[in-house]
mmCIF file of C-alpha atoms and ligand atoms in Angstrom:
data_model
loop_
_atom_site.group_PDB
_atom_site.id
_atom_site.type_symbol
_atom_site.label_atom_id
_atom_site.label_comp_id
_atom_site.label_asym_id
_atom_site.label_seq_id
_atom_site.Cartn_x
_atom_site.Cartn_y
_atom_site.Cartn_z
ATOM 1 C CA MET B 1 94.264 127.004 115.632
ATOM 2 C CA SER B 2 94.056 123.641 113.945
ATOM 3 C CA THR B 3 95.740 123.341 110.590
ATOM 4 C CA ILE B 4 94.476 121.268 107.714
ATOM 5 C CA PRO B 5 97.219 118.801 106.705
ATOM 6 C CA GLN B 6 98.823 119.586 103.386
ATOM 7 C CA SER B 7 98.572 116.827 100.789
ATOM 8 C CA LYS B 8 102.355 116.465 100.944
ATOM 9 C CA ALA B 9 102.088 115.475 104.582
ATOM 10 C CA LEU B 10 99.506 112.854 103.681
ATOM 11 C CA ALA B 11 101.622 111.325 100.928
ATOM 12 C CA LEU B 12 102.226 107.578 100.929
ATOM 13 C CA SER B 13 105.694 106.215 101.589
ATOM 14 C CA GLN B 14 108.280 106.281 98.814
ATOM 15 C CA ILE B 15 108.081 102.530 98.422
ATOM 16 C CA ALA B 16 104.289 102.357 98.272
ATOM 17 C CA PRO B 17 104.127 102.675 94.464
ATOM 18 C CA LEU B 18 106.637 99.817 94.141
ATOM 19 C CA VAL B 19 104.615 97.355 96.176
ATOM 20 C CA ILE B 20 101.536 97.086 94.031
ATOM 21 C CA GLN B 21 98.652 94.698 94.660
ATOM 22 C CA SER B 22 99.822 91.296 93.647
ATOM 23 C CA GLU B 23 98.572 89.983 90.308
ATOM 24 C CA ILE B 24 97.623 86.798 92.124
ATOM 25 C CA ARG B 25 95.073 88.532 94.309
ATOM 26 C CA ALA B 26 93.850 90.621 91.369
ATOM 27 C CA MET B 27 93.120 87.478 89.329
ATOM 28 C CA SER B 28 91.362 85.893 92.312
ATOM 29 C CA VAL B 29 89.076 88.921 92.599
ATOM 30 C CA GLU B 30 88.344 88.833 88.866
ATOM 31 C CA CYS B 31 87.663 85.085 89.043
ATOM 32 C CA GLU B 32 85.231 85.470 91.932
ATOM 33 C CA ARG B 33 83.376 88.193 90.032
ATOM 34 C CA MET B 34 82.960 85.817 87.094
ATOM 35 C CA GLY B 35 82.194 82.704 89.146
ATOM 36 C CA GLY B 36 85.189 80.877 87.637
ATOM 37 C CA ILE B 37 87.502 78.197 89.071
ATOM 38 C CA ASN B 38 90.415 79.805 90.857
ATOM 39 C CA MET B 39 93.707 78.230 89.855
ATOM 40 C CA ALA B 40 95.451 81.525 90.475
ATOM 41 C CA GLN B 41 96.106 81.784 94.192
ATOM 42 C CA GLY B 42 98.025 79.059 96.009
ATOM 43 C CA ILE B 43 95.106 78.708 98.360
ATOM 44 C CA CYS B 44 95.081 74.923 98.515
ATOM 45 C CA ASP B 45 91.391 74.464 99.282
ATOM 46 C CA THR B 46 91.716 70.733 99.968
ATOM 47 C CA GLU B 47 90.451 69.351 103.313
ATOM 48 C CA LEU B 48 92.631 69.674 106.383
ATOM 49 C CA PRO B 49 93.386 66.444 108.324
ATOM 50 C CA ALA B 50 90.803 65.808 111.080
ATOM 51 C CA GLN B 51 93.508 65.599 113.772
ATOM 52 C CA VAL B 52 94.728 69.088 112.942
ATOM 53 C CA ALA B 53 91.227 70.557 113.261
ATOM 54 C CA GLU B 54 90.566 68.640 116.505
ATOM 55 C CA GLY B 55 93.830 69.802 118.061
ATOM 56 C CA ALA B 56 92.903 73.445 117.522
ATOM 57 C CA ILE B 57 89.274 73.069 118.628
ATOM 58 C CA GLU B 58 90.331 71.251 121.807
ATOM 59 C CA ALA B 59 92.882 73.960 122.552
ATOM 60 C CA ILE B 60 90.261 76.689 122.172
ATOM 61 C CA HIS B 61 87.874 74.856 124.522
ATOM 62 C CA GLU B 62 90.703 74.199 126.981
ATOM 63 C CA GLY B 63 91.345 77.947 127.131
ATOM 64 C CA ARG B 64 94.683 78.047 125.327
ATOM 65 C CA ASN B 65 93.736 81.346 123.774
ATOM 66 C CA ILE B 66 96.298 83.753 125.166
ATOM 67 C CA TYR B 67 99.645 84.734 123.667
ATOM 68 C CA SER B 68 102.186 81.930 123.595
ATOM 69 C CA ARG B 69 105.881 82.445 124.233
ATOM 70 C CA LEU B 70 107.236 84.604 121.430
ATOM 71 C CA ASP B 71 108.957 81.594 119.850
ATOM 72 C CA GLY B 72 105.861 79.397 120.125
ATOM 73 C CA ILE B 73 104.665 76.560 122.344
ATOM 74 C CA ALA B 74 107.356 74.185 123.631
ATOM 75 C CA PRO B 75 105.805 70.878 122.470
ATOM 76 C CA LEU B 76 105.458 72.141 118.893
ATOM 77 C CA ARG B 77 109.077 73.326 118.860
ATOM 78 C CA ALA B 78 110.086 69.897 120.180
ATOM 79 C CA ALA B 79 108.036 68.110 117.509
ATOM 80 C CA ILE B 80 109.563 70.309 114.798
ATOM 81 C CA ALA B 81 113.090 69.600 116.101
ATOM 82 C CA GLU B 82 112.356 65.870 115.982
ATOM 83 C CA LYS B 83 110.984 66.151 112.435
ATOM 84 C CA LEU B 84 113.953 68.285 111.305
ATOM 85 C CA ALA B 85 116.374 65.639 112.553
ATOM 86 C CA ARG B 86 114.455 62.721 111.042
ATOM 87 C CA ARG B 87 113.412 64.130 107.669
ATOM 88 C CA ASN B 88 115.691 67.091 106.928
ATOM 89 C CA HIS B 89 118.825 65.890 108.764
ATOM 90 C CA ILE B 90 119.012 69.262 110.533
ATOM 91 C CA GLU B 91 120.039 69.144 114.194
ATOM 92 C CA ALA B 92 118.333 72.050 115.991
ATOM 93 C CA ASP B 93 117.860 72.797 119.687
ATOM 94 C CA PRO B 94 114.116 73.472 120.134
ATOM 95 C CA ASN B 95 114.856 76.053 122.846
ATOM 96 C CA THR B 96 117.414 78.167 121.079
ATOM 97 C CA GLN B 97 117.100 77.559 117.356
ATOM 98 C CA ILE B 98 113.434 77.359 116.391
ATOM 99 C CA ILE B 99 110.725 80.017 116.221
ATOM 100 C CA ILE B 100 107.091 79.243 115.386
ATOM 101 C CA THR B 101 106.083 82.077 113.076
ATOM 102 C CA ASN B 102 103.109 83.668 111.391
ATOM 103 C CA GLY B 103 103.459 81.402 108.414
ATOM 104 C CA ALA B 104 106.554 81.155 106.257
ATOM 105 C CA THR B 105 105.719 84.738 105.305
ATOM 106 C CA GLY B 106 106.162 86.000 108.878
ATOM 107 C CA ALA B 107 109.360 83.950 109.133
ATOM 108 C CA LEU B 108 110.923 85.561 106.077
ATOM 109 C CA TYR B 109 109.814 89.029 107.102
ATOM 110 C CA SER B 110 111.173 88.879 110.637
ATOM 111 C CA ALA B 111 114.417 87.250 109.493
ATOM 112 C CA ALA B 112 114.843 89.972 106.866
ATOM 113 C CA LEU B 113 114.214 92.683 109.486
ATOM 114 C CA ALA B 114 116.855 91.117 111.699
ATOM 115 C CA LEU B 115 119.527 90.586 109.042
ATOM 116 C CA LEU B 116 119.219 93.107 106.219
ATOM 117 C CA ASN B 117 119.869 96.816 105.887
ATOM 118 C CA PRO B 118 118.329 99.306 103.454
ATOM 119 C CA GLY B 119 120.430 99.337 100.300
ATOM 120 C CA ASP B 120 121.638 95.752 100.734
ATOM 121 C CA GLU B 121 121.253 93.461 97.729
ATOM 122 C CA VAL B 122 119.581 90.073 97.962
ATOM 123 C CA ILE B 123 119.706 87.525 95.150
ATOM 124 C CA LEU B 124 116.562 85.675 94.026
ATOM 125 C CA PHE B 125 116.221 83.085 91.308
ATOM 126 C CA GLU B 126 113.848 84.061 88.503
ATOM 127 C CA PRO B 127 111.031 83.149 87.946
ATOM 128 C CA PHE B 128 110.566 83.998 91.641
ATOM 129 C CA TYR B 129 107.765 84.004 94.197
ATOM 130 C CA GLY B 130 106.489 87.595 94.083
ATOM 131 C CA TYR B 131 106.199 87.937 97.857
ATOM 132 C CA HIS B 132 109.923 87.284 98.223
ATOM 133 C CA TRP B 133 110.644 90.064 95.752
ATOM 134 C CA SER B 134 108.183 92.556 97.236
ATOM 135 C CA THR B 135 109.202 91.800 100.811
ATOM 136 C CA MET B 136 112.706 92.925 99.910
ATOM 137 C CA LEU B 137 111.356 96.091 98.277
ATOM 138 C CA SER B 138 109.207 96.820 101.327
ATOM 139 C CA LEU B 139 112.352 96.800 103.470
ATOM 140 C CA ARG B 140 114.213 99.042 101.018
ATOM 141 C CA VAL B 141 116.478 96.132 100.195
ATOM 142 C CA THR B 142 117.351 95.697 96.504
ATOM 143 C CA PRO B 143 116.288 92.325 95.075
ATOM 144 C CA VAL B 144 118.523 91.092 92.254
ATOM 145 C CA ALA B 145 117.138 88.487 89.853
ATOM 146 C CA VAL B 146 119.297 85.632 88.595
ATOM 147 C CA PRO B 147 117.369 83.992 85.745
ATOM 148 C CA LEU B 148 117.078 80.213 85.664
ATOM 149 C CA GLU B 149 117.281 78.657 82.216
ATOM 150 C CA ALA B 150 113.969 77.586 80.691
ATOM 151 C CA PRO B 151 112.605 75.009 80.033
ATOM 152 C CA ASN B 152 114.286 73.016 82.839
ATOM 153 C CA TRP B 153 115.130 76.039 84.984
ATOM 154 C CA LEU B 154 118.761 75.050 85.402
ATOM 155 C CA LEU B 155 121.056 77.219 87.479
ATOM 156 C CA ASP B 156 123.734 79.065 85.504
ATOM 157 C CA LEU B 157 126.517 79.312 88.045
ATOM 158 C CA ASP B 158 128.417 82.047 86.181
ATOM 159 C CA ARG B 159 125.328 84.222 86.187
ATOM 160 C CA LEU B 160 124.955 83.717 89.903
ATOM 161 C CA ARG B 161 128.615 84.475 90.550
ATOM 162 C CA ASN B 162 128.495 87.610 88.383
ATOM 163 C CA SER B 163 125.447 88.893 90.253
ATOM 164 C CA ILE B 164 127.286 89.036 93.566
ATOM 165 C CA THR B 165 128.561 92.529 94.443
ATOM 166 C CA PRO B 166 130.075 94.011 97.607
ATOM 167 C CA ARG B 167 126.511 94.991 98.597
ATOM 168 C CA THR B 168 125.127 91.447 98.366
ATOM 169 C CA ARG B 169 124.075 90.209 101.798
ATOM 170 C CA ALA B 170 121.937 87.164 101.149
ATOM 171 C CA ILE B 171 120.518 84.677 98.671
ATOM 172 C CA ILE B 172 116.931 83.469 98.820
ATOM 173 C CA VAL B 173 116.482 79.857 97.739
ATOM 174 C CA ASN B 174 112.993 78.424 97.339
ATOM 175 C CA SER B 175 112.950 74.680 96.698
ATOM 176 C CA PRO B 176 110.626 73.238 95.503
ATOM 177 C CA LEU B 177 110.144 76.521 93.744
ATOM 178 C CA ASN B 178 106.956 78.486 93.244
ATOM 179 C CA PRO B 179 106.085 79.078 90.342
ATOM 180 C CA SER B 180 108.143 76.630 88.239
ATOM 181 C CA GLY B 181 108.106 73.525 90.461
ATOM 182 C CA LYS B 182 111.881 73.313 90.159
ATOM 183 C CA VAL B 183 113.649 71.243 92.822
ATOM 184 C CA PHE B 184 117.260 72.357 93.267
ATOM 185 C CA THR B 185 119.716 69.487 92.870
ATOM 186 C CA ARG B 186 122.421 68.666 95.384
ATOM 187 C CA ALA B 187 125.073 69.912 92.922
ATOM 188 C CA GLU B 188 123.266 73.253 92.526
ATOM 189 C CA LEU B 189 122.849 73.692 96.274
ATOM 190 C CA GLU B 190 126.503 72.822 96.863
ATOM 191 C CA ALA B 191 127.523 75.457 94.329
ATOM 192 C CA ILE B 192 125.302 78.041 96.047
ATOM 193 C CA ALA B 193 126.801 77.064 99.401
ATOM 194 C CA VAL B 194 130.368 77.509 98.136
ATOM 195 C CA LEU B 195 129.571 81.025 96.896
ATOM 196 C CA ALA B 196 127.692 81.912 100.102
ATOM 197 C CA ILE B 197 130.709 80.913 102.200
ATOM 198 C CA GLU B 198 133.194 82.608 99.874
ATOM 199 C CA HIS B 199 131.267 85.903 99.963
ATOM 200 C CA ASP B 200 130.048 85.571 103.543
ATOM 201 C CA LEU B 201 126.342 85.647 102.683
ATOM 202 C CA PHE B 202 123.247 84.543 104.548
ATOM 203 C CA VAL B 203 120.956 82.112 102.750
ATOM 204 C CA LEU B 204 117.233 82.216 103.418
ATOM 205 C CA THR B 205 115.658 78.970 102.235
ATOM 206 C CA ASP B 206 111.902 78.703 101.786
ATOM 207 C CA GLU B 207 111.104 74.984 102.002
ATOM 208 C CA ILE B 208 107.331 75.286 102.414
ATOM 209 C CA TYR B 209 106.715 72.743 99.593
ATOM 210 C CA GLU B 210 109.172 70.153 100.951
ATOM 211 C CA ASN B 211 106.460 67.460 101.066
ATOM 212 C CA PHE B 212 105.295 68.048 97.487
ATOM 213 C CA LEU B 213 107.868 66.094 95.476
ATOM 214 C CA PHE B 214 107.291 64.106 92.290
ATOM 215 C CA ASP B 215 108.985 61.362 90.290
ATOM 216 C CA GLY B 216 111.390 60.549 93.127
ATOM 217 C CA ALA B 217 112.804 64.097 93.384
ATOM 218 C CA GLU B 218 114.843 64.551 96.559
ATOM 219 C CA HIS B 219 114.440 67.514 98.895
ATOM 220 C CA ILE B 220 117.749 68.677 100.353
ATOM 221 C CA SER B 221 117.885 71.255 103.114
ATOM 222 C CA LEU B 222 120.712 73.650 102.362
ATOM 223 C CA ALA B 223 121.489 74.009 106.070
ATOM 224 C CA THR B 224 122.848 70.440 106.066
ATOM 225 C CA LEU B 225 125.678 71.221 103.643
ATOM 226 C CA PRO B 226 129.131 71.797 105.169
ATOM 227 C CA GLY B 227 129.577 75.271 106.648
ATOM 228 C CA MET B 228 125.977 76.285 106.003
ATOM 229 C CA ALA B 229 124.243 75.792 109.368
ATOM 230 C CA GLU B 230 125.463 79.087 110.813
ATOM 231 C CA ARG B 231 124.449 81.180 107.777
ATOM 232 C CA THR B 232 121.213 79.483 106.688
ATOM 233 C CA ILE B 233 117.750 80.455 107.861
ATOM 234 C CA THR B 234 115.549 77.483 107.060
ATOM 235 C CA ILE B 235 111.900 78.419 106.639
ATOM 236 C CA SER B 236 108.947 76.084 106.360
ATOM 237 C CA GLY B 237 105.403 75.736 107.649
ATOM 238 C CA PHE B 238 102.089 73.947 107.757
ATOM 239 C CA SER B 239 99.980 76.028 105.338
ATOM 240 C CA LYS B 240 100.504 73.659 102.443
ATOM 241 C CA THR B 241 101.148 70.291 104.097
ATOM 242 C CA PHE B 242 98.055 70.484 106.312
ATOM 243 C CA SER B 243 95.974 72.681 103.934
ATOM 244 C CA ILE B 244 95.660 75.462 106.516
ATOM 245 C CA THR B 245 96.827 78.547 104.635
ATOM 246 C CA GLY B 246 94.484 80.757 106.667
ATOM 247 C CA TRP B 247 95.856 79.653 110.031
ATOM 248 C CA ARG B 248 99.233 81.337 109.668
ATOM 249 C CA ILE B 249 101.490 78.734 111.272
ATOM 250 C CA GLY B 250 105.050 78.365 110.012
ATOM 251 C CA TYR B 251 108.506 78.154 111.534
ATOM 252 C CA LEU B 252 112.131 78.985 111.030
ATOM 253 C CA VAL B 253 115.380 77.406 112.144
ATOM 254 C CA ALA B 254 118.638 79.307 112.487
ATOM 255 C CA SER B 255 121.830 79.646 114.475
ATOM 256 C CA PRO B 256 121.327 80.423 118.187
ATOM 257 C CA LYS B 257 123.387 83.585 117.599
ATOM 258 C CA ILE B 258 120.731 85.224 115.431
ATOM 259 C CA ILE B 259 117.536 83.624 116.746
ATOM 260 C CA PRO B 260 116.998 86.141 119.595
ATOM 261 C CA THR B 261 117.044 89.076 117.154
ATOM 262 C CA ILE B 262 114.744 87.356 114.669
ATOM 263 C CA GLY B 263 112.480 86.482 117.622
ATOM 264 C CA TYR B 264 112.487 90.117 118.718
ATOM 265 C CA PHE B 265 111.271 91.292 115.304
ATOM 266 C CA HIS B 266 108.711 88.501 115.082
ATOM 267 C CA ASP B 267 107.397 89.543 118.498
ATOM 268 C CA LEU B 268 107.290 93.169 117.407
ATOM 269 C CA THR B 269 105.302 92.415 114.263
ATOM 270 C CA TYR B 270 103.066 89.526 115.341
ATOM 271 C CA ILE B 271 103.670 88.869 119.092
ATOM 272 C CA CYS B 272 103.242 85.151 118.417
ATOM 273 C CA ALA B 273 101.715 82.702 115.989
ATOM 274 C CA PRO B 274 98.007 82.003 116.812
ATOM 275 C CA SER B 275 98.185 79.970 120.049
ATOM 276 C CA PRO B 276 95.365 77.408 119.702
ATOM 277 C CA LEU B 277 96.259 76.809 116.084
ATOM 278 C CA GLN B 278 99.782 75.887 117.155
ATOM 279 C CA TYR B 279 98.152 73.021 119.085
ATOM 280 C CA GLY B 280 96.344 71.965 115.919
ATOM 281 C CA ALA B 281 99.614 71.747 114.022
ATOM 282 C CA LEU B 282 101.106 69.861 116.996
ATOM 283 C CA LYS B 283 98.377 67.235 117.033
ATOM 284 C CA GLY B 284 98.803 66.786 113.287
ATOM 285 C CA MET B 285 102.551 66.338 113.672
ATOM 286 C CA LEU B 286 102.219 63.847 116.511
ATOM 287 C CA GLU B 287 99.344 61.775 115.171
ATOM 288 C CA LEU B 288 99.578 61.701 111.386
ATOM 289 C CA PRO B 289 101.466 58.620 110.165
ATOM 290 C CA GLU B 290 104.341 58.698 107.696
ATOM 291 C CA SER B 291 101.914 57.420 105.051
ATOM 292 C CA PHE B 292 100.068 60.763 105.223
ATOM 293 C CA TYR B 293 103.103 62.533 103.762
ATOM 294 C CA ASN B 294 103.723 59.859 101.118
ATOM 295 C CA ASN B 295 100.067 59.904 100.089
ATOM 296 C CA LEU B 296 100.188 63.681 99.800
ATOM 297 C CA ALA B 297 103.038 63.509 97.290
ATOM 298 C CA GLY B 298 101.288 60.701 95.372
ATOM 299 C CA GLU B 299 97.975 62.550 95.261
ATOM 300 C CA TYR B 300 99.598 65.748 94.017
ATOM 301 C CA GLN B 301 101.631 63.903 91.414
ATOM 302 C CA GLN B 302 98.354 62.586 89.992
ATOM 303 C CA LYS B 303 96.897 66.090 90.040
ATOM 304 C CA ARG B 304 100.011 67.392 88.306
ATOM 305 C CA ASP B 305 99.689 64.759 85.592
ATOM 306 C CA GLN B 306 96.012 65.605 85.127
ATOM 307 C CA ILE B 307 96.530 69.356 84.708
ATOM 308 C CA CYS B 308 99.613 68.885 82.521
ATOM 309 C CA ALA B 309 97.628 66.557 80.229
ATOM 310 C CA ALA B 310 94.785 69.095 79.960
ATOM 311 C CA LEU B 311 97.222 71.934 79.203
ATOM 312 C CA THR B 312 98.963 69.837 76.557
ATOM 313 C CA THR B 313 95.612 69.002 74.922
ATOM 314 C CA ALA B 314 94.835 72.726 74.817
ATOM 315 C CA GLY B 315 98.184 73.509 73.173
ATOM 316 C CA LEU B 316 99.345 75.352 76.284
ATOM 317 C CA ASN B 317 102.607 73.484 76.631
ATOM 318 C CA PRO B 318 103.486 72.972 80.326
ATOM 319 C CA THR B 319 106.974 72.644 81.819
ATOM 320 C CA ILE B 320 106.561 69.613 84.048
ATOM 321 C CA PRO B 321 107.084 70.532 87.718
ATOM 322 C CA GLN B 322 109.151 68.249 89.976
ATOM 323 C CA GLY B 323 107.619 69.680 93.135
ATOM 324 C CA ALA B 324 105.207 72.217 94.717
ATOM 325 C CA TYR B 325 101.727 72.501 93.179
ATOM 326 C CA TYR B 326 102.057 74.968 90.356
ATOM 327 C CA VAL B 327 102.696 74.571 86.678
ATOM 328 C CA LEU B 328 103.940 77.184 84.215
ATOM 329 C CA ALA B 329 102.357 76.781 80.799
ATOM 330 C CA ASP B 330 103.273 78.377 77.484
ATOM 331 C CA ALA B 331 100.228 80.468 76.591
ATOM 332 C CA ALA B 332 101.619 82.080 73.440
ATOM 333 C CA ARG B 333 98.578 80.867 71.520
ATOM 334 C CA VAL B 334 96.134 82.694 73.817
ATOM 335 C CA PRO B 335 95.439 86.135 72.300
ATOM 336 C CA GLY B 336 96.869 89.144 74.098
ATOM 337 C CA LYS B 337 99.906 91.385 74.123
ATOM 338 C CA THR B 338 100.792 90.660 77.738
ATOM 339 C CA ALA B 339 100.441 87.716 80.105
ATOM 340 C CA SER B 340 97.867 89.755 82.015
ATOM 341 C CA GLU B 341 95.702 90.049 78.899
ATOM 342 C CA ARG B 342 96.176 86.364 78.128
ATOM 343 C CA ALA B 343 95.116 85.343 81.645
ATOM 344 C CA ARG B 344 91.966 87.444 81.331
ATOM 345 C CA VAL B 345 91.156 86.079 77.854
ATOM 346 C CA LEU B 346 91.516 82.511 79.131
ATOM 347 C CA LEU B 347 89.382 83.234 82.201
ATOM 348 C CA ALA B 348 86.640 84.669 79.988
ATOM 349 C CA ALA B 349 86.870 81.747 77.543
ATOM 350 C CA VAL B 350 87.002 78.743 79.875
ATOM 351 C CA GLY B 351 86.234 80.122 83.355
ATOM 352 C CA VAL B 352 89.632 79.207 84.839
ATOM 353 C CA ALA B 353 91.799 81.827 86.534
ATOM 354 C CA SER B 354 95.580 81.627 86.273
ATOM 355 C CA VAL B 355 98.366 84.038 87.149
ATOM 356 C CA PRO B 356 100.151 86.027 84.421
ATOM 357 C CA GLY B 357 103.738 84.792 84.160
ATOM 358 C CA SER B 358 104.964 88.396 84.331
ATOM 359 C CA ALA B 359 104.217 88.312 88.080
ATOM 360 C CA PHE B 360 107.312 86.115 88.518
ATOM 361 C CA PHE B 361 109.807 88.046 86.371
ATOM 362 C CA VAL B 362 111.394 91.490 86.453
ATOM 363 C CA ASN B 363 110.920 91.690 82.701
ATOM 364 C CA GLY B 364 109.411 88.748 80.908
ATOM 365 C CA GLY B 365 107.055 85.867 81.426
ATOM 366 C CA GLU B 366 104.602 87.534 79.026
ATOM 367 C CA THR B 367 103.737 84.268 77.275
ATOM 368 C CA LEU B 368 103.514 82.216 80.469
ATOM 369 C CA LEU B 369 100.571 81.474 82.746
ATOM 370 C CA ARG B 370 100.805 79.753 86.142
ATOM 371 C CA PHE B 371 98.126 77.283 87.233
ATOM 372 C CA CYS B 372 97.812 76.100 90.847
ATOM 373 C CA PHE B 373 96.687 72.485 91.101
ATOM 374 C CA GLY B 374 96.272 72.478 94.889
ATOM 375 C CA LYS B 375 92.527 72.032 94.339
ATOM 376 C CA ARG B 376 89.759 69.692 95.454
ATOM 377 C CA GLN B 377 89.357 66.847 92.956
ATOM 378 C CA PRO B 378 85.904 67.887 91.581
ATOM 379 C CA ASP B 379 87.148 71.437 90.958
ATOM 380 C CA LEU B 380 90.296 70.142 89.316
ATOM 381 C CA ASP B 381 88.209 67.817 87.119
ATOM 382 C CA ARG B 382 85.981 70.712 86.024
ATOM 383 C CA ALA B 383 88.960 73.003 85.408
ATOM 384 C CA CYS B 384 90.821 70.365 83.389
ATOM 385 C CA ALA B 385 87.735 69.550 81.319
ATOM 386 C CA ALA B 386 87.291 73.272 80.554
ATOM 387 C CA ILE B 387 90.982 73.837 79.720
ATOM 388 C CA SER B 388 91.040 70.766 77.415
ATOM 389 C CA GLN B 389 88.222 72.352 75.381
ATOM 390 C CA TYR B 390 90.165 75.527 74.753
HETATM 391 N N1 LIG A 1 106.473 80.628 100.277
HETATM 392 C C1 LIG A 1 106.067 80.236 99.066
HETATM 393 C C2 LIG A 1 107.087 79.865 98.063
HETATM 394 C C3 LIG A 1 104.699 80.190 98.776
HETATM 395 O O1 LIG A 1 104.306 79.798 97.564
HETATM 396 C C4 LIG A 1 103.761 80.560 99.743
HETATM 397 C C5 LIG A 1 102.259 80.528 99.463
HETATM 398 N N2 LIG A 1 101.854 80.982 98.262
HETATM 399 C C6 LIG A 1 104.227 80.958 100.984
HETATM 400 C C7 LIG A 1 105.588 80.979 101.224
HETATM 401 C C8 LIG A 1 103.291 81.381 102.051
HETATM 402 O O2 LIG A 1 103.384 80.502 103.141
HETATM 403 P P1 LIG A 1 102.667 80.789 104.500
HETATM 404 O O3 LIG A 1 101.206 80.577 104.318
HETATM 405 O O4 LIG A 1 103.267 79.778 105.445
HETATM 406 O O5 LIG A 1 102.985 82.188 104.883
#
């Protein structure tokens, strides 16, 4: 006799209520409903380079449509190793130290599966990228927020030191940082490295915005600091640099001792990054000149200046980002009790969607809104004109 399942048996997992739909997606949905300009999601709807598109289309026509090796195609790993040596000063063997992943997101997830246990604590700097926080929750790992000091988001070393407990297993560093655009200085990274070595911690660094640097800010890969190569998992990808967020191509670099296990979990979750799209990223890497990367930074610096000027005109005081393509603005003058209400009021008033600052804090951010300026120029012009009128 068949039994009807009891509702208890059909209950969601214990962590399901903790991992709520991200505010970013919620604002995007609301924006689409209203026909507004979406400055909420980091979707970077600028054009991809022609070489990148051609590389993928050629690969599809040439029949490169089956699974790749679990760590990705060899020529892309080789190109990444060459780039890591030249630009990041990281020496990595493309056969034993690099995995092409399903975006930076897949890299973080598989590394976390390989390295962390339920109940471990992982330190994040606040304001943080919500996916980093929720990924930890989804693995039953406890994220611990170490607040950075507004308005310049400086690292308070004592706070970091006091947040380390016997259960701490790792620190997540995102530089340039989403949402504040902070770029960690060499001194800050050295201090993090000293603590990581002292307490025997892994460091997961998300460097996805490494090519979006303004006013001469320098990007330093933590893995290059003394003693850090063996304990750092360097994560980056092509979503932002090549404007291909929907392709899901990223990579990670780590010690050969832990790569096989991370590779195992990446295989288990994704099998491999999309094969023909790996060829697209490869062609971009091989054929785009150095000027492409410099122009990118220059173009985004202009966009940053444009949005910051519009926000200032509107009395929504921005903290000026040094990198990435987001700006946090003080929206205290927009009516509302919470950042969520403020974001909705602003969307209704000027037709521009932003993300409530509370999405990046455990408790707080209620007067902040985050605007993404990774937009096509005409959309940015329209958004800035509308914001200036507020
Ligand atoms: N890391 C950060 C800090 C991001 O802002 C984003 C995109 N919003 C990602 C990772 C996602 O990268 P990917 O598309 O490579 O998964």
